Coordinates of C-alpha atoms in Angstrom, one line a residue:
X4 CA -35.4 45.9 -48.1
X5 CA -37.7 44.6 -45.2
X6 CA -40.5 43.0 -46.3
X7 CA -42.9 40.7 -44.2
X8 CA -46.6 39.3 -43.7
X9 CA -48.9 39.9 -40.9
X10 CA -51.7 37.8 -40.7
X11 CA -55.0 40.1 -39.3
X12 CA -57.4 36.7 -39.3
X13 CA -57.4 33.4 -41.8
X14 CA -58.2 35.1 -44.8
X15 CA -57.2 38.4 -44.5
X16 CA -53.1 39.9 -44.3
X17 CA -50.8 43.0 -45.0
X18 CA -48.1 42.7 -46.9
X19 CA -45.3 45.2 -45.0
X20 CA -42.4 46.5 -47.3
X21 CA -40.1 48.7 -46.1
X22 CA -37.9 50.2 -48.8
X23 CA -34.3 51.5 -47.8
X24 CA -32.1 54.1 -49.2
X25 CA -29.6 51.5 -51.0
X26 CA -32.8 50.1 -52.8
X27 CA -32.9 53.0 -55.0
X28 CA -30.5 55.3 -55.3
X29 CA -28.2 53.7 -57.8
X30 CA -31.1 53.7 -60.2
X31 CA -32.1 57.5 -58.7
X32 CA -28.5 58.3 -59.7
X33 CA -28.5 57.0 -63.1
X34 CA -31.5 58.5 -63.9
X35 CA -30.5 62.0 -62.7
X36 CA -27.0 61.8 -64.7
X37 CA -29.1 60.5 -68.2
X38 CA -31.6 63.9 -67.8
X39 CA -28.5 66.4 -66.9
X40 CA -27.7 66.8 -70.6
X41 CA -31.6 67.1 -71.9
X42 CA -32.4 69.9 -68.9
X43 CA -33.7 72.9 -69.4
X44 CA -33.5 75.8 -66.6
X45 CA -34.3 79.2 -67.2
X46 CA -30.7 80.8 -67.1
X47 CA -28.8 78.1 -68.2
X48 CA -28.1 76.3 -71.5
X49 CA -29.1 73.0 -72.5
X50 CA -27.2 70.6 -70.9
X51 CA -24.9 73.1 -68.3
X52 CA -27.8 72.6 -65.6
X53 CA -26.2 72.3 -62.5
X54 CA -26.4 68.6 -61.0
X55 CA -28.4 70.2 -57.8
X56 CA -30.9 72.0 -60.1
X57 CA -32.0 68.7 -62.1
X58 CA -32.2 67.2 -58.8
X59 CA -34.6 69.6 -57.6
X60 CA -36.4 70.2 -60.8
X61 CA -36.7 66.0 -61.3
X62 CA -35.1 64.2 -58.5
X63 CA -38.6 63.8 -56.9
X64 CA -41.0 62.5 -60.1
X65 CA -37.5 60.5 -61.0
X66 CA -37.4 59.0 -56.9
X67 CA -41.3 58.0 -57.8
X68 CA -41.1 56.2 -60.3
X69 CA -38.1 53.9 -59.5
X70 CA -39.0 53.1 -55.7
X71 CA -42.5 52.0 -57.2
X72 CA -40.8 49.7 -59.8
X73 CA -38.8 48.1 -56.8
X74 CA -41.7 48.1 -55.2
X75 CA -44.1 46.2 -57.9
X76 CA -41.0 43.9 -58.4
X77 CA -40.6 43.1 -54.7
X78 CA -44.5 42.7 -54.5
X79 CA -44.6 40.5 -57.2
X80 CA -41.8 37.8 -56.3
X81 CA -42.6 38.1 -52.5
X82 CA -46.1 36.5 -53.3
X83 CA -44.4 34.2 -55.5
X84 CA -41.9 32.9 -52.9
X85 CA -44.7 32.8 -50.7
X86 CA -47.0 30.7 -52.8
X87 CA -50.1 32.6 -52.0
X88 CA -53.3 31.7 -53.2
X89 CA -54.8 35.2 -53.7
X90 CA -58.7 36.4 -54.2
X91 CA -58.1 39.6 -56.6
X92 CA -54.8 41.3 -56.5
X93 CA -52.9 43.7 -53.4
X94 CA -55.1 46.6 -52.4
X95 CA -52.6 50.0 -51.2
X96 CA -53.0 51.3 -47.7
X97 CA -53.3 54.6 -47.4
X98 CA -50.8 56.1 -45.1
X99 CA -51.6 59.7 -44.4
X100 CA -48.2 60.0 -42.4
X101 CA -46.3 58.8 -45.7
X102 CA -43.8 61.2 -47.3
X103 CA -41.8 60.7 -50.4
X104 CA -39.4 63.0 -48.7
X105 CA -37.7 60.5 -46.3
X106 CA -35.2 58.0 -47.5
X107 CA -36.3 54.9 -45.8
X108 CA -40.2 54.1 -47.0
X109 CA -42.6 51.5 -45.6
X110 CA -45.5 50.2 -48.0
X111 CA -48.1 48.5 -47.0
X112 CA -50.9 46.3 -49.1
X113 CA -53.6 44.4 -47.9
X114 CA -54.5 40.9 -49.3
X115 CA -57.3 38.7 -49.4
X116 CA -56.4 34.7 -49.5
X117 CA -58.1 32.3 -50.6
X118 CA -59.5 30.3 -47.4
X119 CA -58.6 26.8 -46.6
X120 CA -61.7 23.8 -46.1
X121 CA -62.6 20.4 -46.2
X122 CA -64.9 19.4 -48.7
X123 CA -66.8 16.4 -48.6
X124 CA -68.5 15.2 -52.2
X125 CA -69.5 12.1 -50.2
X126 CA -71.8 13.8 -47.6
X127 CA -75.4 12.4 -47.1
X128 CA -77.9 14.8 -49.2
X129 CA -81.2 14.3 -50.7
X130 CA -80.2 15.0 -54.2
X131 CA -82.2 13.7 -57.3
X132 CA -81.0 12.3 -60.7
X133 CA -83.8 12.4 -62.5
X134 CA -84.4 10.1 -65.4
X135 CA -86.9 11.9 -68.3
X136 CA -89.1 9.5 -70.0
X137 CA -91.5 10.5 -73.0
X138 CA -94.9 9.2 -72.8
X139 CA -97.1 8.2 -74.9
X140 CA -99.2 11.3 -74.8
X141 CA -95.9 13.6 -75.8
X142 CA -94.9 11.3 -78.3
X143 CA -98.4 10.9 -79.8
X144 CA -98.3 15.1 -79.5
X145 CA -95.3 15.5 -81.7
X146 CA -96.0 12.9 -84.2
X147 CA -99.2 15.6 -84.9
X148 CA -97.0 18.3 -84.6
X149 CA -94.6 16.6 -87.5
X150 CA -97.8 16.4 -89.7
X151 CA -98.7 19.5 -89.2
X152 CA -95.3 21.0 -89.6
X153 CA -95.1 19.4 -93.1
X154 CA -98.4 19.9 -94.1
X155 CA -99.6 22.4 -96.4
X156 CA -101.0 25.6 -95.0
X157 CA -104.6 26.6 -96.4
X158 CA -105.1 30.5 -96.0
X159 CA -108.7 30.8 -94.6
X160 CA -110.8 34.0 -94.7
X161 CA -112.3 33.3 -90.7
X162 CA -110.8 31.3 -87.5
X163 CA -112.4 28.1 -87.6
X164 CA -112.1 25.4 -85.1
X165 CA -108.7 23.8 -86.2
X166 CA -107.2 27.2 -87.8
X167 CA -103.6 27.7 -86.5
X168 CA -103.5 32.0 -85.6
X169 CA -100.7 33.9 -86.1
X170 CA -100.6 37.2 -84.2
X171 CA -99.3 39.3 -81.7
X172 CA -99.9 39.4 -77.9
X173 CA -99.6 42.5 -76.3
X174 CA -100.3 44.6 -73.1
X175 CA -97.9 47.8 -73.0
X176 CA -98.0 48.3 -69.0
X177 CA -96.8 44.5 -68.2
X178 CA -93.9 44.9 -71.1
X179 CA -95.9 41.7 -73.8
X180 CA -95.4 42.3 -76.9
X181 CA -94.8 38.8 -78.5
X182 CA -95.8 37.4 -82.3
X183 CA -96.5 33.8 -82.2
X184 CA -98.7 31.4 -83.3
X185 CA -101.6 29.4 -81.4
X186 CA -104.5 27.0 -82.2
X187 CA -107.4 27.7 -80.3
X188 CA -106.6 23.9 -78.3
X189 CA -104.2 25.5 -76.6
X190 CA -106.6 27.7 -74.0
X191 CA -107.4 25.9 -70.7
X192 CA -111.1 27.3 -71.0
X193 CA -112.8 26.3 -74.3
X194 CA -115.0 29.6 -74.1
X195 CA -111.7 31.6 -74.5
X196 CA -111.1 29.6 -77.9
X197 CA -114.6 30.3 -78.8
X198 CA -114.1 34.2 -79.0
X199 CA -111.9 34.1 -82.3
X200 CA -114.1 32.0 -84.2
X201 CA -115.5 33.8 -87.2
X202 CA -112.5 36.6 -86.6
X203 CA -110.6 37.7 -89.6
X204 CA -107.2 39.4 -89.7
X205 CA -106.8 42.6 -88.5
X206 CA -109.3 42.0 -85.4
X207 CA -108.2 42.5 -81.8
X208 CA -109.5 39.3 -79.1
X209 CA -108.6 40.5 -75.4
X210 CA -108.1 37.5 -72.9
X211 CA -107.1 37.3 -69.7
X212 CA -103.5 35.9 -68.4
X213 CA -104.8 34.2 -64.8
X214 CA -106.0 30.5 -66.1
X215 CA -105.2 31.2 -69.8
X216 CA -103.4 27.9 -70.3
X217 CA -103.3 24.8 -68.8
X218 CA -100.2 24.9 -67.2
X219 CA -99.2 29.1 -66.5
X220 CA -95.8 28.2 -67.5
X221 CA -97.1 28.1 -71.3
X222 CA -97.2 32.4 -70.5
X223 CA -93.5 32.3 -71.2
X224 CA -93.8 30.6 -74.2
X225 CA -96.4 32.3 -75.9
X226 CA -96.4 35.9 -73.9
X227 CA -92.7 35.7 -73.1
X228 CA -93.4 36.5 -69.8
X229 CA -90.6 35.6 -66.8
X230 CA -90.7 32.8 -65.4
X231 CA -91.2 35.4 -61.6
X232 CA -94.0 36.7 -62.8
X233 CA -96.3 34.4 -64.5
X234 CA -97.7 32.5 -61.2
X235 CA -101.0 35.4 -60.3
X236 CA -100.3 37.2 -63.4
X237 CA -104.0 38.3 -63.9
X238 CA -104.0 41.2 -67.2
X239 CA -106.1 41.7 -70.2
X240 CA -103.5 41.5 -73.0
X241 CA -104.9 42.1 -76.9
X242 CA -104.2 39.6 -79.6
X243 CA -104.3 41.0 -83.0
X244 CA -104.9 38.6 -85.8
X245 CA -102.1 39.0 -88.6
X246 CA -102.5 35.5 -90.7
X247 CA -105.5 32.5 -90.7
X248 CA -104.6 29.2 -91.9
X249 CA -105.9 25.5 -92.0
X250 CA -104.1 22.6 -92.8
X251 CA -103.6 19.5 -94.7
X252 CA -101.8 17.2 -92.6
X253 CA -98.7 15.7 -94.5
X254 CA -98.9 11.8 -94.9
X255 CA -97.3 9.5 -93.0
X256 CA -95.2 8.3 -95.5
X257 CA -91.5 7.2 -96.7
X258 CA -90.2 10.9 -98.5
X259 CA -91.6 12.2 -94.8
X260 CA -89.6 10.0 -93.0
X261 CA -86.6 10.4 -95.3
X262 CA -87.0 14.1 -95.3
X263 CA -86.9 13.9 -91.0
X264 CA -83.9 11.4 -90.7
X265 CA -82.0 10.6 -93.7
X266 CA -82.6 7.8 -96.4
X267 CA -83.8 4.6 -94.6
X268 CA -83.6 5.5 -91.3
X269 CA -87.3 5.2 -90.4
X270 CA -90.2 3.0 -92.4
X271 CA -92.9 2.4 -90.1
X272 CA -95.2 5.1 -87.7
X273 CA -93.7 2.6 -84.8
X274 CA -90.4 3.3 -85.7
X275 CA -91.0 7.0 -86.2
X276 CA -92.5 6.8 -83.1
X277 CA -89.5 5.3 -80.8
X278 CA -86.9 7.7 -82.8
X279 CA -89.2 10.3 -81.6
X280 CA -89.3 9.0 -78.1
X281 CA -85.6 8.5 -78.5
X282 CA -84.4 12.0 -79.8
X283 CA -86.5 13.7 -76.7
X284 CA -85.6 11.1 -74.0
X285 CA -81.8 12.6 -75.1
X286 CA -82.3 15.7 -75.2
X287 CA -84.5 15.3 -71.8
X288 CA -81.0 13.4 -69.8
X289 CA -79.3 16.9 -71.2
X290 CA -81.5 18.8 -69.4
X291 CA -81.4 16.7 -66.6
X292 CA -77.9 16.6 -66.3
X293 CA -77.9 20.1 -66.3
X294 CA -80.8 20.3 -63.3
X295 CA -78.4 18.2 -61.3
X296 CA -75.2 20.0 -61.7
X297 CA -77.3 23.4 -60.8
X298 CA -78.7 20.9 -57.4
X299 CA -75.2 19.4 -56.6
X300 CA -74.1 23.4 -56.7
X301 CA -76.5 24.9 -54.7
X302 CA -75.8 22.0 -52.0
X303 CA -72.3 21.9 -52.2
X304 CA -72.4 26.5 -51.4
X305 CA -74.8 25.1 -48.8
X306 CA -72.9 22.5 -47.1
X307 CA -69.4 23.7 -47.5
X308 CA -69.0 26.5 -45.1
X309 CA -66.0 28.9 -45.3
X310 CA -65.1 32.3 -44.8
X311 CA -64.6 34.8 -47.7
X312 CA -62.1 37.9 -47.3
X313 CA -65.8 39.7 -47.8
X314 CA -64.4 43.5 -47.0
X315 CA -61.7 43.0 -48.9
X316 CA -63.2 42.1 -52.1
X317 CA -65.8 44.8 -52.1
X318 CA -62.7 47.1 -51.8
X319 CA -60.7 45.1 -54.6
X320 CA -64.5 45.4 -56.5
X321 CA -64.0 49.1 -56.7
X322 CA -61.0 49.5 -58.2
X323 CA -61.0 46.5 -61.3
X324 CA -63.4 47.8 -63.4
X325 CA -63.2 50.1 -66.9
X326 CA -65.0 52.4 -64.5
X327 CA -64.5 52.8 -60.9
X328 CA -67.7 51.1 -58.3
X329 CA -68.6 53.6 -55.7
X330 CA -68.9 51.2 -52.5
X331 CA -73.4 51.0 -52.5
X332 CA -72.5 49.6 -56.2
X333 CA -69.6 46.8 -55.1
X334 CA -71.9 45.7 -52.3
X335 CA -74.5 45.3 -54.8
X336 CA -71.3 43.2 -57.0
X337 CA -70.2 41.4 -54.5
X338 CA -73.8 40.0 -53.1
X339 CA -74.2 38.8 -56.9
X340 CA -71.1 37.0 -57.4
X341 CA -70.6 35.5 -54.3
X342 CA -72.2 32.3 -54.6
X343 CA -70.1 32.1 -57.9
X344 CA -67.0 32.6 -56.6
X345 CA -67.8 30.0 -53.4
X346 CA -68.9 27.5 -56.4
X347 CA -65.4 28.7 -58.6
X348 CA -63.5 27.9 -55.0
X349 CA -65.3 24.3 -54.6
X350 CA -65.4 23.4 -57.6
X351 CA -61.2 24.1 -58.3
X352 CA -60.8 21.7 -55.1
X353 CA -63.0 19.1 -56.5
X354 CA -60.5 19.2 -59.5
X355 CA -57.9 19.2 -57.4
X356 CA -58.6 16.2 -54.8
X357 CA -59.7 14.1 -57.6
X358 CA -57.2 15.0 -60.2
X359 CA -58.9 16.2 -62.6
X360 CA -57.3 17.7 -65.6
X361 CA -58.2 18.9 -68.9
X362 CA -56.1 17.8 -72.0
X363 CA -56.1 18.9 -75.9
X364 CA -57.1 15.5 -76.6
X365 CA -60.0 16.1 -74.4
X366 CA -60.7 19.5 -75.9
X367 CA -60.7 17.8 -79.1
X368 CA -62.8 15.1 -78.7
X369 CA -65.4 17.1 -76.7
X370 CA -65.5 19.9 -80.0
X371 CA -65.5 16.7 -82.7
X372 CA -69.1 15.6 -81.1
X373 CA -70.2 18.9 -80.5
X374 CA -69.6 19.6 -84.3
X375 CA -71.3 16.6 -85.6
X376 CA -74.4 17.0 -82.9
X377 CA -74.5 20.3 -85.0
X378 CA -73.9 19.1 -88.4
X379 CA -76.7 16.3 -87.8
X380 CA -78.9 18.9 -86.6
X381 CA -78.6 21.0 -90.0
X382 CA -79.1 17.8 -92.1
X383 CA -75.6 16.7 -92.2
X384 CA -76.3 13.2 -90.7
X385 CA -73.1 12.1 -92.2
X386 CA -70.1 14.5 -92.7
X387 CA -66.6 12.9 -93.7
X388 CA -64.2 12.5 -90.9
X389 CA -61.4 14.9 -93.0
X390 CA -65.0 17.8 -93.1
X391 CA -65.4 17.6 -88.9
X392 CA -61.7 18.2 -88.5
X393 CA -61.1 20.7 -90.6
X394 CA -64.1 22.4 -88.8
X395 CA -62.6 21.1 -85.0
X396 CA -59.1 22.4 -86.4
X397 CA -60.7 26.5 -86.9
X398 CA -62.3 26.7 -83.5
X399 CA -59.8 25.2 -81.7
X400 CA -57.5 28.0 -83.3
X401 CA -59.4 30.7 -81.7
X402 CA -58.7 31.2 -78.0
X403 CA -62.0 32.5 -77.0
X404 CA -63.6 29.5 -77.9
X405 CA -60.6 27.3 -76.3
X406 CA -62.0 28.7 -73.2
X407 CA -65.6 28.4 -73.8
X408 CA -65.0 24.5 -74.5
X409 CA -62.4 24.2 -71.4
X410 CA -65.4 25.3 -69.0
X411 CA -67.6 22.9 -71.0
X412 CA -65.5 20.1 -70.9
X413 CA -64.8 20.9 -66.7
X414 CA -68.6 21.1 -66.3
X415 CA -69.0 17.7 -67.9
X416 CA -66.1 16.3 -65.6
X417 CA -67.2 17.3 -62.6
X418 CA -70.8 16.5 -63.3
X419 CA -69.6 12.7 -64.2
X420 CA -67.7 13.1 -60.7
X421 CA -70.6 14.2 -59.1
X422 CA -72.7 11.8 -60.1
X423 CA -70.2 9.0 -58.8
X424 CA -69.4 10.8 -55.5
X425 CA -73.0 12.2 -54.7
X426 CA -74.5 9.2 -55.1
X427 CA -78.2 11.1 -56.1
X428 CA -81.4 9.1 -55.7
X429 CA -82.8 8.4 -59.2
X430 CA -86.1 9.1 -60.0
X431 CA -88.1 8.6 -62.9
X432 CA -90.8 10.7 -63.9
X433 CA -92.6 12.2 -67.2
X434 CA -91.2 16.0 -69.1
X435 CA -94.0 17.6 -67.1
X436 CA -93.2 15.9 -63.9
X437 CA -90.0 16.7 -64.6
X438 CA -90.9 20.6 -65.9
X439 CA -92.6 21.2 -62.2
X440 CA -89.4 19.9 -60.4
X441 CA -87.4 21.9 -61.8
X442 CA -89.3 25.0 -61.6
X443 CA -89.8 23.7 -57.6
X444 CA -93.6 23.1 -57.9

């Protein structure tokens, strides 16, 4: 057997095998001999078939199948030998002067490799590592939302001034159709508030979406609109009134503090106040950690210019699937994962130039704080070691999960390299200065 490469540009090849006579016809002729006693020809017995008749009946079908296992074989330990570093797997030519009739046969596959670049963590950008701090106003904000939270609801008959609403917003031709509830604070214009006093349940208010709330990003929250739409969304959408309530504000006192954090934790509004501000600023850096991985992504695609096997992958795209893409549906694939797979090829040289690898130990350790972040959150503030491993030990059993936590545990590498290479400004701003960065307004 002849095989060879030939190299059509950087990233693209065909793979040339040409298969010979002495490549198969041992097998052929084994194959042939183990069918002559299970034949069947009209006008013979089972098993006196003349050799020539099973030949013609199955030498063909039998000449298939084993010059396509030498093939795969030969295919397979070829790219092996070769070390290539494909993007999907060999794509067939068609050869419409092929014929399974002729002794010596020449395959052909096409490959797409996986391009070759320099890439430079290090370059000059104009990144941002943003720093979230709560203010006073946020913090003051949730300490009223904790009172309120454990209060004690008071059904009322009419909306008053400080009722909390619970109903549905809804306008069939824009899709809303959300149940939440509101206080009548929350409208930018206090003359919208003022149309559901004296309302009762089971009464419909219509209000309009264009300056509903303070800030238009507050439509996804309470509307569920997406995030694309809600900037000029101007539509009447009907709220209908399903449950009135006041409330008594819960007291500021020790079983509400133990209740929120454990025995002992907390003891003064103060320190309520900077557990508060410290529980957001934490979950804030997570979300800011997460804004400057997505940044460091979008300028690495940016800066890092290569050259993708692009035909070749829309072809591959086609053919990988349960069901089979026509080619208008793998150009419409292949534009959405591109970006992806430019990231997946970064970021695997990231990993590679600074020699980043993932252990079980890391794996482990990653899951054990993830577990007790989750434990804490459902009251569990302080689960026994021989509890968080027995839990660690089940998920790390499963191998879906093991790759969940594997991309996690990357993600968090590379963002802890990225952070050291990068070298981002810092910048410290409030949540809602932080909110309209990230939303690029």
């Amino acid at each position: 057997m002849d095989i060879k490469r030939v190299a059509l540009d950087a990233v693209n090849e065909t793979i040339v095998m040409t298969v010979v006579h002495m490549d198969y016809k041992g097998q052929v002729a084994k194959r042939i001999n183990e069918k002559m006693p299970l034949a069947t020809v009209k006008g013979f017995r089972k098993g006196a078939v003349p050799k020539d008749l099973v030949e013609k009946q199955y030498g063909r079908a039998i000449k298939v199948e084993e010059v396509q296992k030498v093939v795969d074989l030969a295919l397979e330990r070829f790219v092996q030998s070769e070390r290539l570093n494909l993007l999907g797997t060999p794509l067939a030519k068609a050869n419409e002067a092929f014929s399974w009739d002729n002794e010596e046969l020449t395959f052909e596959y096409e490959i797409g490799l996986v391009p070759s670049f320099e890439l430079n963590l290090e370059a000059e950008n104009s990144i941002i590592k943003y720093v979230v701090s709560a203010d006073d106003k946020l913090i003051d904000g949730q300490v009223e939302r904790i009172q309120k939270q454990f209060g004690k609801a008071i059904p009322q008959e009419t909306v008053e001034a400080g009722s909390d609403i619970t109903g549905t917003f809804a306008n069939e031709a824009e899709g809303i159709n959300n149940t939440t509830t509101i206080a009548l604070a929350i409208f930018k214009d206090k003359a919208t508030g003022d149309q559901f006093i004296g309302k009762k349940v089971g009464d419909v208010v219509t209000v309009n979406t264009k300056g509903l709330f303070e800030d238009d990003h507050q439509l996804m929250d309470y509307l569920k609109v997406g995030h694309d739409n809600v900037h000029g969304l101007e539509v009447d959408v009907m709220f209908t009134i399903e449950a009135i309530n006041g409330s008594e504000v819960a007291e500021l006192n020790q079983e509400l503090f133990d209740k929120l954090f454990g025995a002992g934790t907390v003891a003064t509004l103060d320190e309520l106040k900077v557990k508060i501000k410290e529980d957001a600023e934490n979950q804030f850096a997570q979300q800011a950690d997460q804004k400057l991985l997505a940044d460091v992504q979008d300028f690495l695609i940016e800066s890092t210019k290569f050259e993708l096997p692009s035909e070749f992958l829309k072809k591959w795209l086609q053919t990988v699937g349960e069901k089979q893409l026509t080619p208008a549906e793998a150009e419409v694939e292949y534009a959405r994962s591109e970006r992806g797979l430019r990231f997946q090829l970064i970021e695997g040289r990231a990993m590679a130039q600074s020699n980043i690898q993932i252990t079980f130990e890391d794996l482990k350790t990653f899951t054990t704080k993830n577990i007790r972040q989750q434990m804490a959150q459902f009251g569990q503030t302080n689960p026994t070691d021989a509890e968080v491993q027995g839990i660690v030990a089940r998920v790390l059993s499963n191998q879906d999960e093991v790759k969940k936590l594997s991309d996690q545990v990357v993600a968090e590498k590379l963002l802890d390299l990225f952070k050291e290479k990068a070298n981002p400004t810092t910048k410290e701003v409030t949540y809602e200065e932080f909110i309209a960065a990230s939303y690029g307004e």
